[in-house]
mmCIF file with all atom_site columns, C-alpha atoms in Angstrom:
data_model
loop_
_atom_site.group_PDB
_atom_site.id
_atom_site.type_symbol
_atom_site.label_atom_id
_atom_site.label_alt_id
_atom_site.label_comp_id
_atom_site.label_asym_id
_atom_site.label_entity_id
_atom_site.label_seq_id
_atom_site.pdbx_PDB_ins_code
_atom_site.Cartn_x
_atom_site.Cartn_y
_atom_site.Cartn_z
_atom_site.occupancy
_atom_site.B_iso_or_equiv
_atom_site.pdbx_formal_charge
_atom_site.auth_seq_id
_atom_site.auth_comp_id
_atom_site.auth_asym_id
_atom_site.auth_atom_id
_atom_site.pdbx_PDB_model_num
ATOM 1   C CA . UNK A 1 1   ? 0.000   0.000   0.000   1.00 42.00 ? 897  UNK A CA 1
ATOM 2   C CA . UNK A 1 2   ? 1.307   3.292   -1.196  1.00 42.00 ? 898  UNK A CA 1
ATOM 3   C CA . UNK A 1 3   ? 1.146   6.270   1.683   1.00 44.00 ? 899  UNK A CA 1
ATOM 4   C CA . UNK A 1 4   ? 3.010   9.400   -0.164  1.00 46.00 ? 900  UNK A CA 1
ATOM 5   C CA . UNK A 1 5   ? 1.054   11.691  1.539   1.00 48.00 ? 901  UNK A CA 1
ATOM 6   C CA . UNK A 1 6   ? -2.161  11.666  3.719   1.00 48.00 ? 902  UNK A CA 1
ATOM 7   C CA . UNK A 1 7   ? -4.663  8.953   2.912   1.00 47.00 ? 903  UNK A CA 1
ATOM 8   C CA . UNK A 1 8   ? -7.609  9.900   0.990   1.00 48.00 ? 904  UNK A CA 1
ATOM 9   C CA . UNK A 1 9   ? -9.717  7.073   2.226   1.00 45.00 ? 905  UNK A CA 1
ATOM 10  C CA . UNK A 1 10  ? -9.987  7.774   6.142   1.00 47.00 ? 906  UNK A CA 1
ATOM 11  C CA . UNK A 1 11  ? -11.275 11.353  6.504   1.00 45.00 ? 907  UNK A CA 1
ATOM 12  C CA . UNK A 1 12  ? -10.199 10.750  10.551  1.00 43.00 ? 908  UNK A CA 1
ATOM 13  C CA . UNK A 1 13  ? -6.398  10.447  9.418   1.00 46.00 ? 909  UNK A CA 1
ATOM 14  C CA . UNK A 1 14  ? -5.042  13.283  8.103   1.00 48.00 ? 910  UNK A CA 1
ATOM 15  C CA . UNK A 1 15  ? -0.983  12.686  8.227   1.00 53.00 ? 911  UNK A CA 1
ATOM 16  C CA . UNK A 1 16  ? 0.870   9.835   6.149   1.00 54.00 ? 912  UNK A CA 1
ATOM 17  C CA . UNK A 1 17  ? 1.382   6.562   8.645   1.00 59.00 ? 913  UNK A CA 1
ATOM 18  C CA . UNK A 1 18  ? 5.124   6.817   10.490  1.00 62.00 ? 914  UNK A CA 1
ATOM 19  C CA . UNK A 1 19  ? 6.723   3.639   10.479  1.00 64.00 ? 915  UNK A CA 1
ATOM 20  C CA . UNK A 1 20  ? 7.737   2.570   14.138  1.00 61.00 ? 916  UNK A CA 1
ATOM 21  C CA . UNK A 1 21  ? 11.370  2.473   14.251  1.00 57.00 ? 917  UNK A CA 1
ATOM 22  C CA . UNK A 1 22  ? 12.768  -1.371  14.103  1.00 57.00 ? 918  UNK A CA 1
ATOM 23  C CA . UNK A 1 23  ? 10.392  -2.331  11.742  1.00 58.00 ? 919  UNK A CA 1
ATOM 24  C CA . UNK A 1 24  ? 10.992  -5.124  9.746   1.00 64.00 ? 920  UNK A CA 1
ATOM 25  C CA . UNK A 1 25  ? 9.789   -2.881  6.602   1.00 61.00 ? 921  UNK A CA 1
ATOM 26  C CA . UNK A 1 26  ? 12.719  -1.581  4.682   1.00 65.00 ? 922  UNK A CA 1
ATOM 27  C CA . UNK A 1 27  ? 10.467  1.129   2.617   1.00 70.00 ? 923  UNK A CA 1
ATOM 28  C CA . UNK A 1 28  ? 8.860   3.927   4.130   1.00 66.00 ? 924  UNK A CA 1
ATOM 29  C CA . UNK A 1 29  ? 6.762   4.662   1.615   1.00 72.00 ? 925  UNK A CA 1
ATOM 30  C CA . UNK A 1 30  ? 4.785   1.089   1.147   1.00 76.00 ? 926  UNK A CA 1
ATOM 31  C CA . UNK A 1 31  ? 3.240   -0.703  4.096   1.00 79.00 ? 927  UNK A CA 1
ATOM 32  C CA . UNK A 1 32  ? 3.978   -4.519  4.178   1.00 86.00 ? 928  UNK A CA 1
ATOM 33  C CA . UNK A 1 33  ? 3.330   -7.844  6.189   1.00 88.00 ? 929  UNK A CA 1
ATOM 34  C CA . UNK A 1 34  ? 4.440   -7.279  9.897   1.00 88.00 ? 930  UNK A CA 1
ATOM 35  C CA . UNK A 1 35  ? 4.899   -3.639  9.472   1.00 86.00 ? 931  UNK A CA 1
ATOM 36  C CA . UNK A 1 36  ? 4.312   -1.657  12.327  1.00 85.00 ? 932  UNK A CA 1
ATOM 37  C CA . UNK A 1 37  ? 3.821   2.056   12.088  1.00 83.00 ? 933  UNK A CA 1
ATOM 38  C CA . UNK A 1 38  ? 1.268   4.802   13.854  1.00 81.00 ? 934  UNK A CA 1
ATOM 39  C CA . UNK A 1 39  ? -1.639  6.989   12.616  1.00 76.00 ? 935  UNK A CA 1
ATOM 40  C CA . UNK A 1 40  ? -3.208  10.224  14.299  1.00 70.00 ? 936  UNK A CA 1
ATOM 41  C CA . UNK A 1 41  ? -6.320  9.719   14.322  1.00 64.00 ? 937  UNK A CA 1
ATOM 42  C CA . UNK A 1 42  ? -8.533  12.711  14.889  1.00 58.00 ? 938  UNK A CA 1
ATOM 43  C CA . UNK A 1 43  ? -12.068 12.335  16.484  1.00 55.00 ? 939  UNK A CA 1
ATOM 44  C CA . UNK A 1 44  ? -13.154 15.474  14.809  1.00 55.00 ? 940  UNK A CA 1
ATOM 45  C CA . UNK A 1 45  ? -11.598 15.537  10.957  1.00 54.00 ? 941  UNK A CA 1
ATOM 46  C CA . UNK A 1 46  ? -12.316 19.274  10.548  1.00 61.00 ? 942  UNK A CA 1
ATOM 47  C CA . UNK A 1 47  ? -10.080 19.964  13.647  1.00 61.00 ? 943  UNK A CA 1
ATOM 48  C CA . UNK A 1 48  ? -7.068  18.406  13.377  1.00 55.00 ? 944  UNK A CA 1
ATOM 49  C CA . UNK A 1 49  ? -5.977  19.565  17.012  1.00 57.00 ? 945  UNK A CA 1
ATOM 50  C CA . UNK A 1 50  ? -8.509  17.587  18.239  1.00 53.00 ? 946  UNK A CA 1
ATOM 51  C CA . UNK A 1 51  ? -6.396  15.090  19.161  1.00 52.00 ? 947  UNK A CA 1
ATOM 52  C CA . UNK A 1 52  ? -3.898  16.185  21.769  1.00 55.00 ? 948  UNK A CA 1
ATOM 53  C CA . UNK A 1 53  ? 0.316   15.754  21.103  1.00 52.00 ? 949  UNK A CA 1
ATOM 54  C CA . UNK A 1 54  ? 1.338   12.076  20.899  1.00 49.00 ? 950  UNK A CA 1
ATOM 55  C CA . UNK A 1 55  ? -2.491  10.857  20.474  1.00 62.00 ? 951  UNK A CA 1
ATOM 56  C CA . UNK A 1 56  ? -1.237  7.942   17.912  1.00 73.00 ? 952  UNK A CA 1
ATOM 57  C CA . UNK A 1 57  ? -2.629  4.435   17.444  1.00 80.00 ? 953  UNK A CA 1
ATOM 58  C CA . UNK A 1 58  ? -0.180  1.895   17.194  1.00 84.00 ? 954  UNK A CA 1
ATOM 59  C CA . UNK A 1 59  ? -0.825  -0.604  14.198  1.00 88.00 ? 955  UNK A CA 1
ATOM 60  C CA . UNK A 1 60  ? 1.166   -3.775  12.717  1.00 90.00 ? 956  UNK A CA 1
ATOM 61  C CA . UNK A 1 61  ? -0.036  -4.961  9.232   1.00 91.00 ? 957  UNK A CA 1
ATOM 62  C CA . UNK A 1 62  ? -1.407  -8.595  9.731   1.00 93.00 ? 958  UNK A CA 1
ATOM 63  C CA . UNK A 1 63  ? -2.892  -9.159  6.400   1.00 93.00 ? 959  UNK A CA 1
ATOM 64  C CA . UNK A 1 64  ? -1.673  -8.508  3.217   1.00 92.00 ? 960  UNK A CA 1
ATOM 65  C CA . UNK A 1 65  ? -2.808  -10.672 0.443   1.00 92.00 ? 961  UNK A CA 1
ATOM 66  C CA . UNK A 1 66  ? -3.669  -10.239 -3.240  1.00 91.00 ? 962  UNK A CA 1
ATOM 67  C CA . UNK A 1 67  ? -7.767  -11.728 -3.373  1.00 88.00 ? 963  UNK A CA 1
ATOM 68  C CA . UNK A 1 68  ? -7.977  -14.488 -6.122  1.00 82.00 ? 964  UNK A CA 1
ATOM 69  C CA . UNK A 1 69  ? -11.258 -14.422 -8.380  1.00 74.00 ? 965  UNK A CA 1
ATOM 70  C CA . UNK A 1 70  ? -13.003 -17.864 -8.289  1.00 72.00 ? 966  UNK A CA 1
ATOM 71  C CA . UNK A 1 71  ? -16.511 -18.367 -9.858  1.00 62.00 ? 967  UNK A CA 1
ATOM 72  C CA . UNK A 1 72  ? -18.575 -16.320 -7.359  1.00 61.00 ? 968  UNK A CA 1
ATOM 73  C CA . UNK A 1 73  ? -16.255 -12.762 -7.982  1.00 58.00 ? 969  UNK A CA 1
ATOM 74  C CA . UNK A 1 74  ? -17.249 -12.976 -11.556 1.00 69.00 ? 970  UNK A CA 1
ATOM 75  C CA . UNK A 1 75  ? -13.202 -12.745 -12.365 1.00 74.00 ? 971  UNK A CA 1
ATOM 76  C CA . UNK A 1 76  ? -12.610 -9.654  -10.515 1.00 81.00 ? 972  UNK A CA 1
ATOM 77  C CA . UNK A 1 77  ? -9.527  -9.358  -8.274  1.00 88.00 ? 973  UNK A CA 1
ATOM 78  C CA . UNK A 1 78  ? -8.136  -7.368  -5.654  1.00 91.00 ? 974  UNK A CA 1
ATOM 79  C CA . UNK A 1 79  ? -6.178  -6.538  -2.385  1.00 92.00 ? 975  UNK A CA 1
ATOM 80  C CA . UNK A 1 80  ? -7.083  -7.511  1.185   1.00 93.00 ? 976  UNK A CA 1
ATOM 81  C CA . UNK A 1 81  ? -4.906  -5.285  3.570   1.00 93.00 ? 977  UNK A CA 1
ATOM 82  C CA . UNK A 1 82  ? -5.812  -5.795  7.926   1.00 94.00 ? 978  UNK A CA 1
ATOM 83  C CA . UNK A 1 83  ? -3.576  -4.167  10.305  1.00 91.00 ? 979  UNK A CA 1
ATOM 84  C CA . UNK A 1 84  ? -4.152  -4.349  14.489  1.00 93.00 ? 980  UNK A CA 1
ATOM 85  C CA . UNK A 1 85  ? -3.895  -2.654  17.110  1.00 88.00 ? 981  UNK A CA 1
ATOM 86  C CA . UNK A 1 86  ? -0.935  -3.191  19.604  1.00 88.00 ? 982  UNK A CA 1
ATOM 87  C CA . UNK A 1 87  ? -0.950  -3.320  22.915  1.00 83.00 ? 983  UNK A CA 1
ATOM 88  C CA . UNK A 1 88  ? 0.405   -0.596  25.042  1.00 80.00 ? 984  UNK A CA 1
ATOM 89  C CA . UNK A 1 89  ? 1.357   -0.201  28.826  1.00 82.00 ? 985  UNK A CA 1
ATOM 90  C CA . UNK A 1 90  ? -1.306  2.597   28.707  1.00 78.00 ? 986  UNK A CA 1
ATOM 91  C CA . UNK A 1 91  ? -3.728  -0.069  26.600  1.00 80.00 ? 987  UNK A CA 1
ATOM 92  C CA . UNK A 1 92  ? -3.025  -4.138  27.407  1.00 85.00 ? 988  UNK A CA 1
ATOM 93  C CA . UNK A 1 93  ? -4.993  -5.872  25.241  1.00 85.00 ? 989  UNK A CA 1
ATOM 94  C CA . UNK A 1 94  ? -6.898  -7.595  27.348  1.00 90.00 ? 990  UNK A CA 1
ATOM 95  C CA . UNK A 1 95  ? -8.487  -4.383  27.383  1.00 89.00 ? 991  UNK A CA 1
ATOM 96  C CA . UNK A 1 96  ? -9.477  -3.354  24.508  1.00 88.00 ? 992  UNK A CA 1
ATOM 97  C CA . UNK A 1 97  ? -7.812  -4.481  20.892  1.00 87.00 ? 993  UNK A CA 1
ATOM 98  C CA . UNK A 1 98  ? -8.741  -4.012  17.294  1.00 89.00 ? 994  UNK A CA 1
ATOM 99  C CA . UNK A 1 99  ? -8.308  -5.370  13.570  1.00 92.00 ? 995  UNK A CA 1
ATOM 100 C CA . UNK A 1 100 ? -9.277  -3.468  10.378  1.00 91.00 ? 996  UNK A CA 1
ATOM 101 C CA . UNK A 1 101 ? -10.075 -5.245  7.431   1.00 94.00 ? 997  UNK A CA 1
ATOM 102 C CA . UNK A 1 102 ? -10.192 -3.324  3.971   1.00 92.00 ? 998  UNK A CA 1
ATOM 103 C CA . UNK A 1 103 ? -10.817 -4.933  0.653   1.00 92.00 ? 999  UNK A CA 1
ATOM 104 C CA . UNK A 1 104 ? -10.230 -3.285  -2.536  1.00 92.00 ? 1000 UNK A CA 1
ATOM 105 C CA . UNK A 1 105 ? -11.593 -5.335  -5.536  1.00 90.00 ? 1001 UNK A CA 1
ATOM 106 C CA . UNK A 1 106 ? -12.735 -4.484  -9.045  1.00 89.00 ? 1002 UNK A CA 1
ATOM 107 C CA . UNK A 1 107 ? -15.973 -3.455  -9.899  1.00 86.00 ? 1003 UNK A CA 1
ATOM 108 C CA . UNK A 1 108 ? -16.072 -4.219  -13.396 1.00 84.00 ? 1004 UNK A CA 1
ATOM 109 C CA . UNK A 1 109 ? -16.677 -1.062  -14.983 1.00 88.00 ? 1005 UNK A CA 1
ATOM 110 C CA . UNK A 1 110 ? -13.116 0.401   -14.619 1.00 88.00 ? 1006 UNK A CA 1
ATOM 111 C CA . UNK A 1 111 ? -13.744 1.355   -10.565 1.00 90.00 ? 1007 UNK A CA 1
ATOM 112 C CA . UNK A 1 112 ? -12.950 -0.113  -7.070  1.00 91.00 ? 1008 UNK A CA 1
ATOM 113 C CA . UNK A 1 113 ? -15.346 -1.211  -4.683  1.00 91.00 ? 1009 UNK A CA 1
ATOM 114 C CA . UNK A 1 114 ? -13.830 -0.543  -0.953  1.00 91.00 ? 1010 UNK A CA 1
ATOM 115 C CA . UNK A 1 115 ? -15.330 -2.546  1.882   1.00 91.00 ? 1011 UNK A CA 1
ATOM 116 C CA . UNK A 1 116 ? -13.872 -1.810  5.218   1.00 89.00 ? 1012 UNK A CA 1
ATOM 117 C CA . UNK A 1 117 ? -14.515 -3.661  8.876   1.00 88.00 ? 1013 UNK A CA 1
ATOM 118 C CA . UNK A 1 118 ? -13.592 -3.976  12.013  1.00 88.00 ? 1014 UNK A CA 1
ATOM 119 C CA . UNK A 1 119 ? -13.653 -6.031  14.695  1.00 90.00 ? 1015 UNK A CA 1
ATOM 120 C CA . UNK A 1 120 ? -13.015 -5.425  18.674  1.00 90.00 ? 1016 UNK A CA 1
ATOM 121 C CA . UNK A 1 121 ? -11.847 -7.648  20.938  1.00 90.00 ? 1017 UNK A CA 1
ATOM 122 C CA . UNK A 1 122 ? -11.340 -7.433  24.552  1.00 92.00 ? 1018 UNK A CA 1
ATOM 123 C CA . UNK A 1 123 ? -13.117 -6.458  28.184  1.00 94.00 ? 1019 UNK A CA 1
ATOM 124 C CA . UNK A 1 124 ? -13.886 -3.059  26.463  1.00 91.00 ? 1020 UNK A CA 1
ATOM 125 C CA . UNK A 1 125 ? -15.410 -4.581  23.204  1.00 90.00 ? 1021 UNK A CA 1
ATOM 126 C CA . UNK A 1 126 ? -19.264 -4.218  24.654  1.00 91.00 ? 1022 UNK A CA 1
ATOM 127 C CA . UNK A 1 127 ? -18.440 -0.639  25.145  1.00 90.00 ? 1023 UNK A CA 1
ATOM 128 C CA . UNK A 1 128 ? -17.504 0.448   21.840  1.00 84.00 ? 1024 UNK A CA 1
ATOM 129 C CA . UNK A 1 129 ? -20.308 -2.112  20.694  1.00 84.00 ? 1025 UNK A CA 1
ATOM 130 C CA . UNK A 1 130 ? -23.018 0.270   23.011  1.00 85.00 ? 1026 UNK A CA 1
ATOM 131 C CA . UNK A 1 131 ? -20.814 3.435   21.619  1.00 83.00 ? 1027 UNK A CA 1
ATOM 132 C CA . UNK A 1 132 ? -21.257 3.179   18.190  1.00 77.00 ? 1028 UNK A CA 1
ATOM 133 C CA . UNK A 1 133 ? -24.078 0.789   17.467  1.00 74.00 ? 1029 UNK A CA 1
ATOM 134 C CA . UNK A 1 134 ? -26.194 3.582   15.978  1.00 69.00 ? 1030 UNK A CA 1
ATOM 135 C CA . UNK A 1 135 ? -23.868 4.842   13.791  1.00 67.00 ? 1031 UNK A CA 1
ATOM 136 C CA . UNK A 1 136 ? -22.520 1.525   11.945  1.00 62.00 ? 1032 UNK A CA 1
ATOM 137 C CA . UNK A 1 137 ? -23.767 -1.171  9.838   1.00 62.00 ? 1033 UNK A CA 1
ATOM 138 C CA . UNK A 1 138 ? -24.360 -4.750  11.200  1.00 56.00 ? 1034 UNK A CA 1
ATOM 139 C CA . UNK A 1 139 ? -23.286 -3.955  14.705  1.00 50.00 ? 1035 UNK A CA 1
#
């Protein structure tokens, strides 16, 4: 995944990822399996400040894999990218973790259909379930 500047897909993140140093990844500029690297995330995307100093999310890529068409995906291919959450003295995670899934995949008429989802895991998970159960689909 290419990140040359901020990513146009997650109005919440408005800087590039920085890649945490001792990563196994040897390119800043593409994410890859087992690369760990941060995002600030911004509650509020039309106030960037709105997340204080040092607010980041610590991530490591745990999927990365090219999806295969087979009969059902009428021959249109893609690319599966998940990253987690890590844990933190600040946030174990038998608190509260998280994975992302996002899948890019042809639509057929030249464009890309994005899905995107996430799943929670932890002693916190019912809370963010309660949180946000209004505002996304199939919670």
């Amino acid at each position: 995944m290419d990140f040359p500047g901020p990513p146009r897909h997650h109005c919440n993140v408005t800087t590039p990822p920085h890649i945490s140093p001792g990563s196994t990844n040897n390119d800043p500029t593409h994410l890859q399996l087992g690369t760990q690297f941060t995002f600030d995330v911004h509650l509020d995307p039309s106030e960037p400040s709105s997340a204080p100093p040092g607010q980041a999310i610590a991530l490591e890529v745990s999927v990365l894999e090219p999806i295969i068409p087979d009969n059902d995906d009428n021959g249109r291919k893609g690319w599966r990218i998940a990253w987690k959450q890590r844990a933190s003295v600040f946030q174990p995670g038998w608190v509260l973790r998280s994975e992302r899934v996002q899948e890019f995949v042809e639509d057929g008429e030249g464009g890309t259909e994005y899905e995107c989802y996430e799943t929670f895991y932890g002693v916190l998970a019912p809370v963010v379930r309660m949180a946000v159960s209004g505002r996304w689909r199939g919670v």
